[in-house]
PDB file of C-alpha atoms in Angstrom:
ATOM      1  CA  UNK A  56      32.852-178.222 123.530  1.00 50.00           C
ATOM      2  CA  UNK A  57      29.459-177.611 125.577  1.00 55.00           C
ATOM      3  CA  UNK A  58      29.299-181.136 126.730  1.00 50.00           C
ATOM      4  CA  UNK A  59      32.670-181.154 127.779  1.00 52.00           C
ATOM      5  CA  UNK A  60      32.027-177.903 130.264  1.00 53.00           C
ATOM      6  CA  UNK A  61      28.580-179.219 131.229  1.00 54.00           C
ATOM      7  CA  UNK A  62      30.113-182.637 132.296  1.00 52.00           C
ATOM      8  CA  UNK A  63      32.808-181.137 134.275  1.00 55.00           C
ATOM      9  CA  UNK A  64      30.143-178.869 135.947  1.00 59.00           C
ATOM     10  CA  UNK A  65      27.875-181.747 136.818  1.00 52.00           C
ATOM     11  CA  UNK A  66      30.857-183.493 138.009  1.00 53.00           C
ATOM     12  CA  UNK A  67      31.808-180.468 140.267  1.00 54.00           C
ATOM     13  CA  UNK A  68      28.524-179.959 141.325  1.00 53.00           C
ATOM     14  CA  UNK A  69      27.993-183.661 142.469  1.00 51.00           C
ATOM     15  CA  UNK A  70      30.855-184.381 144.352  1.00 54.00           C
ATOM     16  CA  UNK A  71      29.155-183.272 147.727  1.00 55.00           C
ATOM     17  CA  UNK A  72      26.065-182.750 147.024  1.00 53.00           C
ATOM     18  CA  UNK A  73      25.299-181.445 150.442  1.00 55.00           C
ATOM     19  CA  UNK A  74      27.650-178.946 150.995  1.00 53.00           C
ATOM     20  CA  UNK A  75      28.267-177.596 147.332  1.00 56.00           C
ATOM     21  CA  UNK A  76      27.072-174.250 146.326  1.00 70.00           C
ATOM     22  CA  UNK A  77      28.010-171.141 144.649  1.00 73.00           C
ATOM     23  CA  UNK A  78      29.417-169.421 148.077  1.00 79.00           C
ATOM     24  CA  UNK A  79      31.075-172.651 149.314  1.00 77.00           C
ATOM     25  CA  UNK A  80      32.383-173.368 145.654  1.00 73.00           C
ATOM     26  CA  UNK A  81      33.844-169.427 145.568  1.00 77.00           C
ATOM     27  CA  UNK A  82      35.436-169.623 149.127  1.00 80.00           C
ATOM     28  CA  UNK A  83      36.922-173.268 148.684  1.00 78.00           C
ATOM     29  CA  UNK A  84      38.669-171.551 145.238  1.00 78.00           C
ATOM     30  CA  UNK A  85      40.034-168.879 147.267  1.00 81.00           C
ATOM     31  CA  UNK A  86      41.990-170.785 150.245  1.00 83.00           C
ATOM     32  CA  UNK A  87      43.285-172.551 147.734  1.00 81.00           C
ATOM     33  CA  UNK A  88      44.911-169.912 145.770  1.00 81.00           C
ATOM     34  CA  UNK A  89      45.952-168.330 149.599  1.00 84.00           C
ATOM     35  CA  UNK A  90      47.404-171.623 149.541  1.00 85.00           C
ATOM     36  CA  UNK A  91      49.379-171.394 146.748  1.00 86.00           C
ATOM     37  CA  UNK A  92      48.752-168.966 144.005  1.00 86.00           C
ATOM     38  CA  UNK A  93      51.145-170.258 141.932  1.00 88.00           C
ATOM     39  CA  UNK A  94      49.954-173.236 141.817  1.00 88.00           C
ATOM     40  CA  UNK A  95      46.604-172.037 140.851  1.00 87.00           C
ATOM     41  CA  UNK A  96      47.525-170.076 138.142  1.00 89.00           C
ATOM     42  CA  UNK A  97      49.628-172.267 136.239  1.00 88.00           C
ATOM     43  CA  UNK A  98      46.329-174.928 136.330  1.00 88.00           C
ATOM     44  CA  UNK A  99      44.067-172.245 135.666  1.00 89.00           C
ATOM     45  CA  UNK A 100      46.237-171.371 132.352  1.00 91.00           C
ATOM     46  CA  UNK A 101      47.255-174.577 131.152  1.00 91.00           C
ATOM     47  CA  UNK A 102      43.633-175.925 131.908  1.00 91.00           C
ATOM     48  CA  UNK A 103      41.995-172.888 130.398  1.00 92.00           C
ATOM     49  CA  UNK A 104      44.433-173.559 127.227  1.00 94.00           C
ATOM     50  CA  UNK A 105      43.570-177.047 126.781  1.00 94.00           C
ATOM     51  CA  UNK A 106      39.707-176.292 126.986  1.00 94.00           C
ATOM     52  CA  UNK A 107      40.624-173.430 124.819  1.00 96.00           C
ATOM     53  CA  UNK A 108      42.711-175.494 122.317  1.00 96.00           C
ATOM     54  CA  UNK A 109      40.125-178.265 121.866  1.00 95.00           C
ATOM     55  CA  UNK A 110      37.289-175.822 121.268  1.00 96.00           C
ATOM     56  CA  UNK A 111      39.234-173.524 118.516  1.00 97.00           C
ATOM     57  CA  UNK A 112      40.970-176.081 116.722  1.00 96.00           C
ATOM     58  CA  UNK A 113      39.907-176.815 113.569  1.00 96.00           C
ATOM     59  CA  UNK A 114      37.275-174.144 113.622  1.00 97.00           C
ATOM     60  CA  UNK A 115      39.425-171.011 114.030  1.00 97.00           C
ATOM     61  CA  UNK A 116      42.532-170.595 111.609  1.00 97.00           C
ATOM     62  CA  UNK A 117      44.853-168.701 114.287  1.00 96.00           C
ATOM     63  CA  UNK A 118      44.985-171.791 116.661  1.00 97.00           C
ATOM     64  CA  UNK A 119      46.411-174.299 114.869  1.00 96.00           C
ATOM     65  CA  UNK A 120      48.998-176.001 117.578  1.00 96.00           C
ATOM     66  CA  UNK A 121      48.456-175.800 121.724  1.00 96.00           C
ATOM     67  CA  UNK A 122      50.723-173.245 121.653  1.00 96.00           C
ATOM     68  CA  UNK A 123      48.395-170.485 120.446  1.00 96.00           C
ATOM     69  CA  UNK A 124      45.913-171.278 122.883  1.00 96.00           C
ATOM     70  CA  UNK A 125      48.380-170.925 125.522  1.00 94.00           C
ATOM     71  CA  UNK A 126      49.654-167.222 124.132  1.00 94.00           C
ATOM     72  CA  UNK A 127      45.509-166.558 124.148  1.00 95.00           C
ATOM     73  CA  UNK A 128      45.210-167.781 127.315  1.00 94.00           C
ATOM     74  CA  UNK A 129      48.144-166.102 129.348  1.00 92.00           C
ATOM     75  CA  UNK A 130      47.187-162.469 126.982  1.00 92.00           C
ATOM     76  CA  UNK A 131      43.672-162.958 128.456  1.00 90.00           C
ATOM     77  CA  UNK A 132      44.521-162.700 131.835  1.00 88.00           C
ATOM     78  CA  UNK A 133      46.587-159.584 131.502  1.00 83.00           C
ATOM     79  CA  UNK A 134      46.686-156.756 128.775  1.00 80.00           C
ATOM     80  CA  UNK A 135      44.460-158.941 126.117  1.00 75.00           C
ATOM     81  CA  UNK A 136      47.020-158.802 123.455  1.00 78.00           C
ATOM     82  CA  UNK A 137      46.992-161.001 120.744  1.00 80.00           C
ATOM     83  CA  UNK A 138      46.230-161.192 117.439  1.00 89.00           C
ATOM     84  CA  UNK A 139      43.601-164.410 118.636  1.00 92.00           C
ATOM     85  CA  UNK A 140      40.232-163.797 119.053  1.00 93.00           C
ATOM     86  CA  UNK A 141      37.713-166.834 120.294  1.00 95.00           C
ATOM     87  CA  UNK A 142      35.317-167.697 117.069  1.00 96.00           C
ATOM     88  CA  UNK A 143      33.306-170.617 119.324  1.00 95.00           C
ATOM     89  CA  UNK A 144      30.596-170.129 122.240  1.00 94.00           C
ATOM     90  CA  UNK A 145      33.215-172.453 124.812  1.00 93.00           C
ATOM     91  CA  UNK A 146      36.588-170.251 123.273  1.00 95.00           C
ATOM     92  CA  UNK A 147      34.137-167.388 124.243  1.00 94.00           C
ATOM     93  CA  UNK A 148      33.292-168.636 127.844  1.00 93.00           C
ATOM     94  CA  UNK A 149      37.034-169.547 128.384  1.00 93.00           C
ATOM     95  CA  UNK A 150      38.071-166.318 128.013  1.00 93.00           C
ATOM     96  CA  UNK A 151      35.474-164.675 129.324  1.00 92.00           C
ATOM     97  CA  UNK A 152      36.406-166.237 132.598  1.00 91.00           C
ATOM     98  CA  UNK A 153      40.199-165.345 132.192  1.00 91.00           C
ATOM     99  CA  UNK A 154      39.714-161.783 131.292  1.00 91.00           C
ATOM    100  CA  UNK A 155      37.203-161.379 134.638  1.00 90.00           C
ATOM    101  CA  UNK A 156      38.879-163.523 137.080  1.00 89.00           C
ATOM    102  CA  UNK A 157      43.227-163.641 135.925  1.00 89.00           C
ATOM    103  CA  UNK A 158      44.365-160.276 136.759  1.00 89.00           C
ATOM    104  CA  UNK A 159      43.276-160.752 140.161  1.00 89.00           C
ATOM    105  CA  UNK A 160      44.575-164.309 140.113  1.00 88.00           C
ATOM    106  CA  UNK A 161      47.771-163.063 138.211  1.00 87.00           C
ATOM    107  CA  UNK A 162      48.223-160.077 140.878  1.00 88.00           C
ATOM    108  CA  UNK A 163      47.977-162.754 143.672  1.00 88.00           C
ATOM    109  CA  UNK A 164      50.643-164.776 142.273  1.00 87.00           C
ATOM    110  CA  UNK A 165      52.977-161.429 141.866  1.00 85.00           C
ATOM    111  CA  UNK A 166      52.321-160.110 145.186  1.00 82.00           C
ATOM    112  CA  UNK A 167      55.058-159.786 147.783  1.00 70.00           C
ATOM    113  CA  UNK A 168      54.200-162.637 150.781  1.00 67.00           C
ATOM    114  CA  UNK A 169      53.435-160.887 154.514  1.00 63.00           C
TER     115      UNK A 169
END
């Protein structure tokens, strides 16, 4: 749903109003996932899912239950196999992100701590 991404954008995007921008926004993502990658990914998945889920249900025959959103999802983010494909402009964006920024979030969680 467009309205649903554009809310949570403005919401993002007025929580400090001062200090937000794309650079702070990009380097406050990153010490998080230093922080804990795990962490990270699984919210990145399961809240990339349930965007996913509510955007494709009912409009695209392959994701019927949250499950299928969740295979799309975690495929997305690594070798893109699945027999899902996003039909709506959100599905689209959704995995658009995952499939730019999940194998390097993915690869984060997998590698070996210094």
């Amino acid at each position: 749903d467009p309205a649903l991404l554009a809310t949570l954008g403005l919401a993002f995007m007025s929580s400090k109003p001062k200090d937000m921008n794309l650079k702070a926004a990009g380097n406050a993502i990153r010490a998080q996932v230093d922080r804990d990658p795990m962490q990270m990914t699984l919210a990145t998945v399961l809240g990339s899912a349930l965007l996913f889920y509510k955007a494709e249900r009912g409009v695209n025959p392959k994701v019927e239950r949250f499950e299928d959103a969740l295979v799309f999802c975690t495929t997305c983010m690594s070798v893109g196999y699945s027999d899902i494909f996003a039909k709506t402009p959100t599905g689209k964006m959704v995995a658009s992100f995952l499939m730019t920024f999940g194998p390097a979030l993915a690869a984060k969680t997998l590698d070996t701590p210094r």
